[in-house]
C-alpha cells in the first residue's frame, strides 16, 4: 500500500487543536482511499493525536539517547509511551551527526518504533540505508517547500536512490519528498520506484487540506 | 514563596506513566508544604501531566522559532497549547547558541509562558540576566548529579550571581542547582539569596521520591 | 584611533595568496590614513600573513578549549603561536553556545590575545558585554552582506548597544557591522558612539579593494 | 605501504614549534622505516609544517563549504593553499552532520586533497564508505585515549568494518584507531585487514616520541 507521510512541521495550521483536526482528515483519507497515511505532528501534540486517530503517528525528530541525564532530549521511550509509532530522523530542518542518526535508529528499534531517515542526495541516501532504518526519504533541499516536485525536477535522484538502496540494504523502503503536492507528482514518484512520499507545505498550507489530500491520492497506484 | 523546579530529564523514573505519578507527588508536596513546585517532564508527557495536576508544568527545552518550516523543533506555541506554563532554556545538557537563547526567551514571552535560563558560572549568569528571562538558574556543571550541593561546595558562585543579576536586571529571579537534595541544601541556597532551586537526580533517583521531597522542603524559609 | 576590522570570510578574493595581497593593502591604508586596521583571514592563512604585515591579524573563530584531546578545534594557543593578535567570536556565520563564548573569551585572555564578540541585537550585545570581551560587534543579520549600512538602516540598534554596554561593562568597545562600505557609513557609525566597524563583502568584493578602503577611511573622525 | 596517521589534536606537545619538531620526527621515521606517515596538526600550524617536511600534512577537520560568506569555517581551498594534502573528517571529537560529511568529502575532492572519515562502529563505517572518501578510520569512542588497542579489545569491529567496506565501496581503505600504541597493536590491526592506523595520545604523550614511533613501526608488515 502506498505510504504517505505528512510532516506537520511547526505550521500554525498543524499545531495544537489544528494538528488534531488535520490528523482526523488524514485518518479519513487513509480509510476512504486505501492508502497508508502517517502523520508527524510536533512532540507536544503526539499524545492527544495518537489517542484520537488510528493511523500511525510519528515524531519529527528523536534523539539517540536513553534513560538518564539528557535534559531537553526527545527519547524513543517517551515517544512510544505517548503513542507514537515511529519518527522522522535527520530532516533537512533538523540535521544530525552521522553517529547520532545511527544512535537514533538503534534507540527506536529498541523501543519498537519505526524510522524514516531523511537525506539530501544519492550519496547520503546510500549512507543512511547502510544504517538500516525502515525507510529513507530523499529530499533535495532546494526543492523543499518549492512546489516543484522532485519527481519531475530531478527524477534521477529518486531512480538512483532506489538503485543504491536496493544494492546496499534491500529491505529499506525509499520515500521521496520535496515539492510533492498533486496526484501526478505522487504517481511519478511511485513510477520511479519509491514506495511513497513525504510531504508538508503543499498539503498543510492548502486552502482546503482535505481537497489537497484527495487530489494527491488520485496518484496512488491502482 | 520558595520555588522548587524538578527537572525530570529522561530518567526511567520520570518518563510516561512514571512522570505522571511523580508530578502528582509534587502537587501534593506543593499543597501540603506551601512551596511553589514546578515539574519539567519530557515534551511528550506535557499534555497528560498538565491536565492532571494544578502545579505549573514546564518544558525542558524550547526552540526560538515560530510557526513555519521548522521540522523537529519545539515551539513555545505548541508547549502553550499542550498546557505548559514555562520552559527551561540552555540546560547544561542542552546548551544553545546565545542568539537562540534570546530567541527562545522572546518566543516564550510572546506565547505567554515563563522562562528559566540555565547557566554555568557568574559570567554567563550575568549574560543570561541581560536577556531578561523570568529566572536564571546557575549550576556549576561539575556538581550536576554529584550529590554535592552547590550551596555548600561553591556558595560564592550563588552569592556573586545574585549580586550580578541585581545590578543588571533586578527583576530576574535567581535559582541555583546542582547537587541539591536535602532540606539543609535548600535552606543554604535561600540564605545565599536565591529564590529557589532547580533539582533532578537527587529526588528522581531517590528510593522514596515523596520522602526525598519532604526532606527537601524542610529547608523552606519559614 | 578608529578601529576597522576586515573579516576575510572564505571569499576567493581573500584566500591563500589573495589573502596576503589584501592584508598588505590593509597595512598600507592603516599607515597612510592613521586608522587601526585589523585583518581576519582564514586560520590556514594566519602564519604567512602575520609574518608579512605589522597590523594585527585576528582569527575568525576560536574554540574555548585548551591543550588536550580536542581534534579539529581552533585553540587560542595555536592562534597565538601562529602570530594572531586576537579573534572574532560568535560571528553570525559561526554562532556559539553561550557557555562556549565565555570559554573562548577566557581562553583568549589566558593566551594574551584580544576578543571581538559578534552579536545580533541589543539584548545579545548586553549579554556579550557582561562576559567582558575587548569588543562587541553588533550586526543585525538581515543587513550582513546587504550593502545597506546598519548605521543608516537601524541606527537605534547601535545607539542602544552603546548605551547598554556603557551601563554593564564600560571598558568594552562597541563596533558595528553589516552593510558598512563607504566613508559616510563609517562616519555615521562613529557618530552613533561606536569605536569602529567590522566589515567584509563591501571591501572584499569591490572591484578595486584599495580604492574601496580609501573611500571608507574618509569617514574617520578628524 | 602501511599508512600511519598521527593526529596531533591540540596537545601542548604538538602545538606550534612542538608541532614542527614532532612532524620532523615523523618524516625521519617515514623515510627510515619505509612506512607512509601522515601528520595532522592544528590548522594554524599547517603552513609552517608543510613547508618543512615532505610527508603529507592533513588537517584535523574541514568544512564542506566553498568560497563565500562562511566566517570561521575551514575550507578545502584554504587547506590546499596552505600545503595540506588531505583532512580528517568527522573525528569523534568533531562530529559532523551526515550531509556535511558528504559536503566535506566533495569539497576536498574538488580541491584535490584526500579524505579520512572517522567512524565509531560498523554501521557508521558502512555509511561513511558509501560516501566514497579515500579512507574510513573506525575508532570505538570508548577506546580512544584508553591505551587499550582496538585491535585487541574489539577485533570484530575492524574485521566487520573491512568486510562492509569491501562490499559497499571496495576502493575505500580502512584504517583503525583508538588505543593503538605499540608495534604489536599495529601488526594486529594490519592482520585484521586494515591498511593502517590512526593514532594520537599513545605517541604524542609518550616520554620519547621518536622511540614510541620506532616501537610502533616494528609492527609493519614485512
PDB file of N, CA, C and O in Angstrom, chain D residues 95-144:
ATOM      1  N   UNK D  95      32.443  15.737  15.536  1.00  0.00           N
ATOM      2  CA  UNK D  95      31.445  15.054  14.739  1.00  0.00           C
ATOM      3  C   UNK D  95      30.699  16.026  13.823  1.00  0.00           C
ATOM      4  O   UNK D  95      30.476  17.185  14.181  1.00  0.00           O
ATOM      5  N   UNK D  96      30.299  15.538  12.662  1.00  0.00           N
ATOM      6  CA  UNK D  96      29.575  16.363  11.700  1.00  0.00           C
ATOM      7  C   UNK D  96      28.244  15.724  11.336  1.00  0.00           C
ATOM      8  O   UNK D  96      28.085  14.501  11.399  1.00  0.00           O
ATOM      9  N   UNK D  97      27.334  16.551  10.900  1.00  0.00           N
ATOM     10  CA  UNK D  97      26.081  16.045  10.355  1.00  0.00           C
ATOM     11  C   UNK D  97      26.381  15.241   9.086  1.00  0.00           C
ATOM     12  O   UNK D  97      27.318  15.549   8.351  1.00  0.00           O
ATOM     13  N   UNK D  98      25.555  14.228   8.838  1.00  0.00           N
ATOM     14  CA  UNK D  98      25.765  13.368   7.668  1.00  0.00           C
ATOM     15  C   UNK D  98      25.922  14.180   6.377  1.00  0.00           C
ATOM     16  O   UNK D  98      26.866  13.974   5.605  1.00  0.00           O
ATOM     17  N   UNK D  99      25.008  15.122   6.131  1.00  0.00           N
ATOM     18  CA  UNK D  99      25.065  15.895   4.884  1.00  0.00           C
ATOM     19  C   UNK D  99      26.338  16.730   4.803  1.00  0.00           C
ATOM     20  O   UNK D  99      26.851  17.008   3.716  1.00  0.00           O
ATOM     21  N   UNK D 100      26.866  17.110   5.978  1.00  0.00           N
ATOM     22  CA  UNK D 100      28.095  17.899   5.979  1.00  0.00           C
ATOM     23  C   UNK D 100      29.328  17.024   5.741  1.00  0.00           C
ATOM     24  O   UNK D 100      30.309  17.487   5.172  1.00  0.00           O
ATOM     25  N   UNK D 101      29.286  15.781   6.192  1.00  0.00           N
ATOM     26  CA  UNK D 101      30.392  14.871   5.873  1.00  0.00           C
ATOM     27  C   UNK D 101      30.471  14.728   4.349  1.00  0.00           C
ATOM     28  O   UNK D 101      31.540  14.839   3.750  1.00  0.00           O
ATOM     29  N   UNK D 102      29.322  14.508   3.759  1.00  0.00           N
ATOM     30  CA  UNK D 102      29.265  14.381   2.301  1.00  0.00           C
ATOM     31  C   UNK D 102      29.801  15.652   1.629  1.00  0.00           C
ATOM     32  O   UNK D 102      30.608  15.581   0.695  1.00  0.00           O
ATOM     33  N   UNK D 103      29.374  16.812   2.121  1.00  0.00           N
ATOM     34  CA  UNK D 103      29.828  18.082   1.533  1.00  0.00           C
ATOM     35  C   UNK D 103      31.329  18.272   1.718  1.00  0.00           C
ATOM     36  O   UNK D 103      32.017  18.784   0.823  1.00  0.00           O
ATOM     37  N   UNK D 104      31.859  17.851   2.857  1.00  0.00           N
ATOM     38  CA  UNK D 104      33.299  17.989   3.106  1.00  0.00           C
ATOM     39  C   UNK D 104      34.096  17.108   2.152  1.00  0.00           C
ATOM     40  O   UNK D 104      35.126  17.534   1.613  1.00  0.00           O
ATOM     41  N   UNK D 105      33.628  15.876   1.953  1.00  0.00           N
ATOM     42  CA  UNK D 105      34.326  14.982   1.026  1.00  0.00           C
ATOM     43  C   UNK D 105      34.317  15.585  -0.384  1.00  0.00           C
ATOM     44  O   UNK D 105      35.344  15.624  -1.072  1.00  0.00           O
ATOM     45  N   UNK D 106      33.169  16.076  -0.795  1.00  0.00           N
ATOM     46  CA  UNK D 106      33.044  16.681  -2.121  1.00  0.00           C
ATOM     47  C   UNK D 106      33.973  17.889  -2.257  1.00  0.00           C
ATOM     48  O   UNK D 106      34.654  18.055  -3.279  1.00  0.00           O
ATOM     49  N   UNK D 107      34.017  18.725  -1.228  1.00  0.00           N
ATOM     50  CA  UNK D 107      34.881  19.915  -1.270  1.00  0.00           C
ATOM     51  C   UNK D 107      36.352  19.516  -1.372  1.00  0.00           C
ATOM     52  O   UNK D 107      37.122  20.144  -2.109  1.00  0.00           O
ATOM     53  N   UNK D 108      36.749  18.485  -0.652  1.00  0.00           N
ATOM     54  CA  UNK D 108      38.148  18.031  -0.705  1.00  0.00           C
ATOM     55  C   UNK D 108      38.476  17.451  -2.073  1.00  0.00           C
ATOM     56  O   UNK D 108      39.553  17.707  -2.617  1.00  0.00           O
ATOM     57  N   UNK D 109      37.542  16.669  -2.608  1.00  0.00           N
ATOM     58  CA  UNK D 109      37.743  16.083  -3.935  1.00  0.00           C
ATOM     59  C   UNK D 109      37.966  17.205  -4.957  1.00  0.00           C
ATOM     60  O   UNK D 109      38.864  17.134  -5.791  1.00  0.00           O
ATOM     61  N   UNK D 110      37.143  18.253  -4.856  1.00  0.00           N
ATOM     62  CA  UNK D 110      37.275  19.375  -5.801  1.00  0.00           C
ATOM     63  C   UNK D 110      38.599  20.103  -5.623  1.00  0.00           C
ATOM     64  O   UNK D 110      39.189  20.583  -6.584  1.00  0.00           O
ATOM     65  N   UNK D 111      39.062  20.190  -4.381  1.00  0.00           N
ATOM     66  CA  UNK D 111      40.324  20.893  -4.127  1.00  0.00           C
ATOM     67  C   UNK D 111      41.525  19.987  -4.386  1.00  0.00           C
ATOM     68  O   UNK D 111      42.671  20.447  -4.351  1.00  0.00           O
ATOM     69  N   UNK D 112      41.255  18.696  -4.619  1.00  0.00           N
ATOM     70  CA  UNK D 112      42.358  17.773  -4.896  1.00  0.00           C
ATOM     71  C   UNK D 112      43.100  17.323  -3.660  1.00  0.00           C
ATOM     72  O   UNK D 112      44.309  17.082  -3.707  1.00  0.00           O
ATOM     73  N   UNK D 113      42.402  17.218  -2.543  1.00  0.00           N
ATOM     74  CA  UNK D 113      43.063  16.696  -1.344  1.00  0.00           C
ATOM     75  C   UNK D 113      42.297  15.466  -0.838  1.00  0.00           C
ATOM     76  O   UNK D 113      41.130  15.269  -1.163  1.00  0.00           O
ATOM     77  N   UNK D 114      42.988  14.634  -0.061  1.00  0.00           N
ATOM     78  CA  UNK D 114      42.465  13.339   0.383  1.00  0.00           C
ATOM     79  C   UNK D 114      41.558  13.468   1.613  1.00  0.00           C
ATOM     80  O   UNK D 114      41.626  14.465   2.335  1.00  0.00           O
ATOM     81  N   UNK D 115      40.795  12.400   1.856  1.00  0.00           N
ATOM     82  CA  UNK D 115      39.866  12.431   2.989  1.00  0.00           C
ATOM     83  C   UNK D 115      39.903  11.127   3.777  1.00  0.00           C
ATOM     84  O   UNK D 115      39.948  10.045   3.213  1.00  0.00           O
ATOM     85  N   UNK D 116      39.869  11.288   5.085  1.00  0.00           N
ATOM     86  CA  UNK D 116      39.741  10.152   6.009  1.00  0.00           C
ATOM     87  C   UNK D 116      38.528  10.438   6.883  1.00  0.00           C
ATOM     88  O   UNK D 116      38.546  11.378   7.673  1.00  0.00           O
ATOM     89  N   UNK D 117      37.471   9.650   6.714  1.00  0.00           N
ATOM     90  CA  UNK D 117      36.281   9.874   7.541  1.00  0.00           C
ATOM     91  C   UNK D 117      36.338   8.953   8.748  1.00  0.00           C
ATOM     92  O   UNK D 117      36.458   7.732   8.605  1.00  0.00           O
ATOM     93  N   UNK D 118      36.259   9.528   9.927  1.00  0.00           N
ATOM     94  CA  UNK D 118      36.285   8.742  11.161  1.00  0.00           C
ATOM     95  C   UNK D 118      34.875   8.267  11.502  1.00  0.00           C
ATOM     96  O   UNK D 118      33.897   8.989  11.298  1.00  0.00           O
ATOM     97  N   UNK D 119      34.796   7.056  12.056  1.00  0.00           N
ATOM     98  CA  UNK D 119      33.511   6.455  12.394  1.00  0.00           C
ATOM     99  C   UNK D 119      33.637   5.725  13.730  1.00  0.00           C
ATOM    100  O   UNK D 119      34.742   5.532  14.225  1.00  0.00           O
ATOM    101  N   UNK D 120      32.495   5.334  14.282  1.00  0.00           N
ATOM    102  CA  UNK D 120      32.531   4.759  15.625  1.00  0.00           C
ATOM    103  C   UNK D 120      32.125   3.295  15.715  1.00  0.00           C
ATOM    104  O   UNK D 120      32.298   2.673  16.759  1.00  0.00           O
ATOM    105  N   UNK D 121      31.556   2.753  14.638  1.00  0.00           N
ATOM    106  CA  UNK D 121      31.158   1.340  14.679  1.00  0.00           C
ATOM    107  C   UNK D 121      30.969   0.839  13.243  1.00  0.00           C
ATOM    108  O   UNK D 121      31.206   1.589  12.285  1.00  0.00           O
ATOM    109  N   UNK D 122      30.546  -0.412  13.088  1.00  0.00           N
ATOM    110  CA  UNK D 122      30.439  -0.990  11.749  1.00  0.00           C
ATOM    111  C   UNK D 122      29.362  -0.275  10.921  1.00  0.00           C
ATOM    112  O   UNK D 122      29.556  -0.005   9.731  1.00  0.00           O
ATOM    113  N   UNK D 123      28.254   0.070  11.563  1.00  0.00           N
ATOM    114  CA  UNK D 123      27.162   0.716  10.828  1.00  0.00           C
ATOM    115  C   UNK D 123      27.597   2.060  10.253  1.00  0.00           C
ATOM    116  O   UNK D 123      27.391   2.352   9.070  1.00  0.00           O
ATOM    117  N   UNK D 124      28.229   2.885  11.074  1.00  0.00           N
ATOM    118  CA  UNK D 124      28.635   4.200  10.563  1.00  0.00           C
ATOM    119  C   UNK D 124      29.829   4.082   9.609  1.00  0.00           C
ATOM    120  O   UNK D 124      29.996   4.922   8.728  1.00  0.00           O
ATOM    121  N   UNK D 125      30.636   3.031   9.771  1.00  0.00           N
ATOM    122  CA  UNK D 125      31.703   2.784   8.796  1.00  0.00           C
ATOM    123  C   UNK D 125      31.091   2.504   7.424  1.00  0.00           C
ATOM    124  O   UNK D 125      31.551   3.038   6.401  1.00  0.00           O
ATOM    125  N   UNK D 126      30.066   1.672   7.395  1.00  0.00           N
ATOM    126  CA  UNK D 126      29.383   1.378   6.135  1.00  0.00           C
ATOM    127  C   UNK D 126      28.818   2.666   5.541  1.00  0.00           C
ATOM    128  O   UNK D 126      28.945   2.923   4.340  1.00  0.00           O
ATOM    129  N   UNK D 127      28.184   3.448   6.391  1.00  0.00           N
ATOM    130  CA  UNK D 127      27.594   4.707   5.927  1.00  0.00           C
ATOM    131  C   UNK D 127      28.663   5.620   5.343  1.00  0.00           C
ATOM    132  O   UNK D 127      28.507   6.177   4.246  1.00  0.00           O
ATOM    133  N   UNK D 128      29.762   5.761   6.060  1.00  0.00           N
ATOM    134  CA  UNK D 128      30.839   6.632   5.595  1.00  0.00           C
ATOM    135  C   UNK D 128      31.421   6.112   4.285  1.00  0.00           C
ATOM    136  O   UNK D 128      31.726   6.893   3.370  1.00  0.00           O
ATOM    137  N   UNK D 129      31.562   4.795   4.182  1.00  0.00           N
ATOM    138  CA  UNK D 129      32.136   4.220   2.962  1.00  0.00           C
ATOM    139  C   UNK D 129      31.265   4.527   1.752  1.00  0.00           C
ATOM    140  O   UNK D 129      31.784   4.769   0.651  1.00  0.00           O
ATOM    141  N   UNK D 130      29.951   4.545   1.929  1.00  0.00           N
ATOM    142  CA  UNK D 130      29.095   4.838   0.763  1.00  0.00           C
ATOM    143  C   UNK D 130      29.293   6.262   0.251  1.00  0.00           C
ATOM    144  O   UNK D 130      28.899   6.579  -0.864  1.00  0.00           O
ATOM    145  N   UNK D 131      29.897   7.105   1.052  1.00  0.00           N
ATOM    146  CA  UNK D 131      30.180   8.470   0.591  1.00  0.00           C
ATOM    147  C   UNK D 131      31.496   8.525  -0.195  1.00  0.00           C
ATOM    148  O   UNK D 131      31.869   9.572  -0.717  1.00  0.00           O
ATOM    149  N   UNK D 132      32.207   7.393  -0.236  1.00  0.00           N
ATOM    150  CA  UNK D 132      33.436   7.247  -1.015  1.00  0.00           C
ATOM    151  C   UNK D 132      34.543   8.260  -0.721  1.00  0.00           C
ATOM    152  O   UNK D 132      35.064   8.928  -1.617  1.00  0.00           O
ATOM    153  N   UNK D 133      34.937   8.326   0.547  1.00  0.00           N
ATOM    154  CA  UNK D 133      36.154   9.091   0.872  1.00  0.00           C
ATOM    155  C   UNK D 133      37.352   8.223   0.478  1.00  0.00           C
ATOM    156  O   UNK D 133      37.163   7.090   0.015  1.00  0.00           O
ATOM    157  N   UNK D 134      38.562   8.713   0.656  1.00  0.00           N
ATOM    158  CA  UNK D 134      39.725   7.876   0.378  1.00  0.00           C
ATOM    159  C   UNK D 134      39.875   6.788   1.438  1.00  0.00           C
ATOM    160  O   UNK D 134      40.206   5.661   1.122  1.00  0.00           O
ATOM    161  N   UNK D 135      39.625   7.161   2.684  1.00  0.00           N
ATOM    162  CA  UNK D 135      39.740   6.202   3.785  1.00  0.00           C
ATOM    163  C   UNK D 135      38.599   6.398   4.782  1.00  0.00           C
ATOM    164  O   UNK D 135      38.059   7.506   4.905  1.00  0.00           O
ATOM    165  N   UNK D 136      38.268   5.330   5.469  1.00  0.00           N
ATOM    166  CA  UNK D 136      37.494   5.467   6.702  1.00  0.00           C
ATOM    167  C   UNK D 136      38.410   4.989   7.825  1.00  0.00           C
ATOM    168  O   UNK D 136      39.237   4.111   7.632  1.00  0.00           O
ATOM    169  N   UNK D 137      38.241   5.582   9.001  1.00  0.00           N
ATOM    170  CA  UNK D 137      39.037   5.171  10.165  1.00  0.00           C
ATOM    171  C   UNK D 137      38.065   4.869  11.289  1.00  0.00           C
ATOM    172  O   UNK D 137      37.444   5.779  11.830  1.00  0.00           O
ATOM    173  N   UNK D 138      37.937   3.587  11.598  1.00  0.00           N
ATOM    174  CA  UNK D 138      36.972   3.214  12.620  1.00  0.00           C
ATOM    175  C   UNK D 138      37.641   3.236  13.996  1.00  0.00           C
ATOM    176  O   UNK D 138      38.717   2.664  14.186  1.00  0.00           O
ATOM    177  N   UNK D 139      36.997   3.946  14.901  1.00  0.00           N
ATOM    178  CA  UNK D 139      37.533   4.112  16.254  1.00  0.00           C
ATOM    179  C   UNK D 139      36.414   4.008  17.280  1.00  0.00           C
ATOM    180  O   UNK D 139      35.670   4.974  17.467  1.00  0.00           O
ATOM    181  N   UNK D 140      36.284   2.886  17.967  1.00  0.00           N
ATOM    182  CA  UNK D 140      35.282   2.824  19.043  1.00  0.00           C
ATOM    183  C   UNK D 140      35.580   3.904  20.085  1.00  0.00           C
ATOM    184  O   UNK D 140      36.674   3.888  20.675  1.00  0.00           O
ATOM    185  N   UNK D 141      34.666   4.863  20.291  1.00  0.00           N
ATOM    186  CA  UNK D 141      34.960   6.027  21.139  1.00  0.00           C
ATOM    187  C   UNK D 141      35.439   5.666  22.536  1.00  0.00           C
ATOM    188  O   UNK D 141      36.274   6.357  23.095  1.00  0.00           O
ATOM    189  N   UNK D 142      34.920   4.547  23.078  1.00  0.00           N
ATOM    190  CA  UNK D 142      35.293   4.217  24.464  1.00  0.00           C
ATOM    191  C   UNK D 142      36.760   3.813  24.566  1.00  0.00           C
ATOM    192  O   UNK D 142      37.329   3.804  25.652  1.00  0.00           O
ATOM    193  N   UNK D 143      37.403   3.514  23.442  1.00  0.00           N
ATOM    194  CA  UNK D 143      38.816   3.111  23.487  1.00  0.00           C
ATOM    195  C   UNK D 143      39.776   4.258  23.161  1.00  0.00           C
ATOM    196  O   UNK D 143      40.986   4.145  23.403  1.00  0.00           O
ATOM    197  N   UNK D 144      39.248   5.371  22.621  1.00  0.00           N
ATOM    198  CA  UNK D 144      40.115   6.497  22.264  1.00  0.00           C
ATOM    199  C   UNK D 144      40.842   7.016  23.511  1.00  0.00           C
ATOM    200  O   UNK D 144      40.209   7.301  24.521  1.00  0.00           O
TER     201      UNK D 144
END
